[in-house]
Amino acid sequence: MKTRPLLFCVGVLLGGLTTWFLLRPAPLAETLGQPSASAPVAVPVRLPPWSWRDSPTPPLLGSNTASSAISGWLALGALDGGVPTYAARVVSLRALLLRLPAESFPQLIAALSLSARVDDIRLRAVAFGTWTTRDAASAARWAAAHGPDSLDLARDAVRVWAGQDPAAAATWACAIPDDKTARTLASLTLSTLAETNPSRALELARSRDDAFRNGVLASILQTLGKSDPAATVRTFAPELWNDGKGFPALRDVLRLWTKKDPSAAAGWITSQPRRTDYDLSNWLINLGDDSAAWRRTAADAFLTAPGLTHRTSALRNLLFNWSTSQPAEAAAWLNGLPDPELRLNLLDSASHSYLSNNPEKSLPLALIMPEGANRTQRLSQLLGAWAKINPDAAVAWMREHQVEPGVASASHAVHGALLAEIARDDPEAALADWRALPDAKARLAAIGSIAKAWGEKNPAAALKWAEQERETAGNRSYGHETELLFRWSQTQPEVALRWIEDRIVNLPDGTREFVSSHYLDALGGTWNEKAPRGPTADLYAKIKDPALRSETLTRHIREWLTKDPAGARAWLDSRDALTPAQAAALLTP
């Protein structure tokens, strides 16, 4: 007979706690984390006596007594006169909740809602949870009427209510005036109602406008589709599909279908009307379980889908997603495509997918590209980008795959990326390592990367070095580092101009014309950054060769006139770098 002493102890403890917190007034505002000045003092409350002998649970308070008890609890202070701890407050709150009638909960929860303190939010959840177990319908109605801040409470209450009386809960939720609140709470209730009364659930779903119907039908269809998702999709698709706008409402039941019969589900969705081919690839990406089997099924269905006008480009979208997490499986599927042109096209785009962020993810796709310049170039791009992010991993991968065609040649990009990182802070060390490279092709390939990184701090030195080393290697191409030339001209414009003149003075006529225009145009800026047109024209006016000066100025001012005719005319009127006849020719339409 240990039960009675235990119940007696519980009864005494609860009664003592309740009397203690009700007879110790403290400022209400201080309890809620606000200044205590001029806060009301709670009136002590005498609770009706109770012990375990009277009943298994304490009797509920009357409405007047309950209101005073709530005020007393809100005003509860700590023993030392400060703010009580959460532990003390929640113990005394649970003692109060044992005797609080359901109709008094709104007063308590409304008072706790005035505070943004974490403790008060937690206490409100405790109180609301107790109210929900007593009267879920009243709790849901109160929370729904108190705005977005109480929507989470409304969700909790309506779930309990729907479990007790799904028809009443769903009917109420579908009649809430606010559209967003109605959709949110109706979705929770209609799925439960659909388990026992699907016709009533559908009737309520269609009781408002189309937006509401589309928003809540998904939860009903997921319930209905558990036994026969294919029939559910075919039954409701005519009402919802609308060229794919209804896909979100059907998505969950389509996922159920893909688990049971992936080929049939993929075939159905590829046959549906759509606004764009990209919609179809996005639908397939959002279905299934991300397994390799489903992705292969989706890709096969996409290949044979009727009426696709952008099959290749939209299929890239599907493959981009697949190659994210399963590059080897995506590569195997691509490797089995019977159409070599389509295969090469898709490989070229898919192997470029993660060049900026995760280049290593695309390497398996690059490895199945046909041998040749394209494969080597793609491997170079990917390995060079990866080396900037994780050089050790890139080098280790190259060693593992060194027998693969194109990998050895692509290693030049890795050397360039590694040396560029050194050149950014220590160009002399980078140049020493560069000279130590045994392969002349690797040295030539690394020049651009080193010069670009070095040129961030010293564009003139980097430009001169790059041009000289290319000439030494017999590479007589020009204009690789025009960005460095522009950067140099921002601090030493005339020095940069004289360097260009020295570079082109001994070139043959045909080469001289091309190289001079390429270099001199760089003084005016790059694609991403432009120099002011007036100062650039002033700089061109200082070209020593009269013919070259006239040609360069004419080209510059002709473009300037299309962008800022007033500024260009003003410059021509105030300068004599061009003859009057040359200026007049420029201004003649």
mmCIF file of N, CA and C in Angstrom, residues 111 189 258 291 335 396 462 472:
data_model
loop_
_atom_site.group_PDB
_atom_site.id
_atom_site.type_symbol
_atom_site.label_atom_id
_atom_site.label_comp_id
_atom_site.label_asym_id
_atom_site.label_seq_id
_atom_site.Cartn_x
_atom_site.Cartn_y
_atom_site.Cartn_z
ATOM 1 N N ALA A 111 -1.352 37.282 -21.099
ATOM 2 C CA ALA A 111 -0.392 38.014 -20.268
ATOM 3 C C ALA A 111 1.038 37.607 -20.603
ATOM 4 N N THR A 189 -5.823 19.803 -41.111
ATOM 5 C CA THR A 189 -7.051 19.100 -40.725
ATOM 6 C C THR A 189 -7.609 18.249 -41.851
ATOM 7 N N THR A 258 6.251 7.460 -57.883
ATOM 8 C CA THR A 258 7.596 7.118 -58.349
ATOM 9 C C THR A 258 8.215 6.003 -57.506
ATOM 10 N N SER A 291 17.971 8.571 -55.856
ATOM 11 C CA SER A 291 18.803 7.394 -56.097
ATOM 12 C C SER A 291 19.281 7.390 -57.548
ATOM 13 N N ASN A 335 27.977 7.811 -70.947
ATOM 14 C CA ASN A 335 28.858 6.950 -71.731
ATOM 15 C C ASN A 335 28.066 5.950 -72.563
ATOM 16 N N ALA A 396 47.340 15.172 -55.835
ATOM 17 C CA ALA A 396 47.143 13.752 -55.540
ATOM 18 C C ALA A 396 46.257 13.092 -56.600
ATOM 19 N N ALA A 462 55.384 42.763 -64.099
ATOM 20 C CA ALA A 462 54.782 41.502 -64.524
ATOM 21 C C ALA A 462 54.570 41.485 -66.033
ATOM 22 N N THR A 472 61.160 34.899 -75.798
ATOM 23 C CA THR A 472 62.288 33.977 -75.654
ATOM 24 C C THR A 472 61.874 32.559 -76.028
#
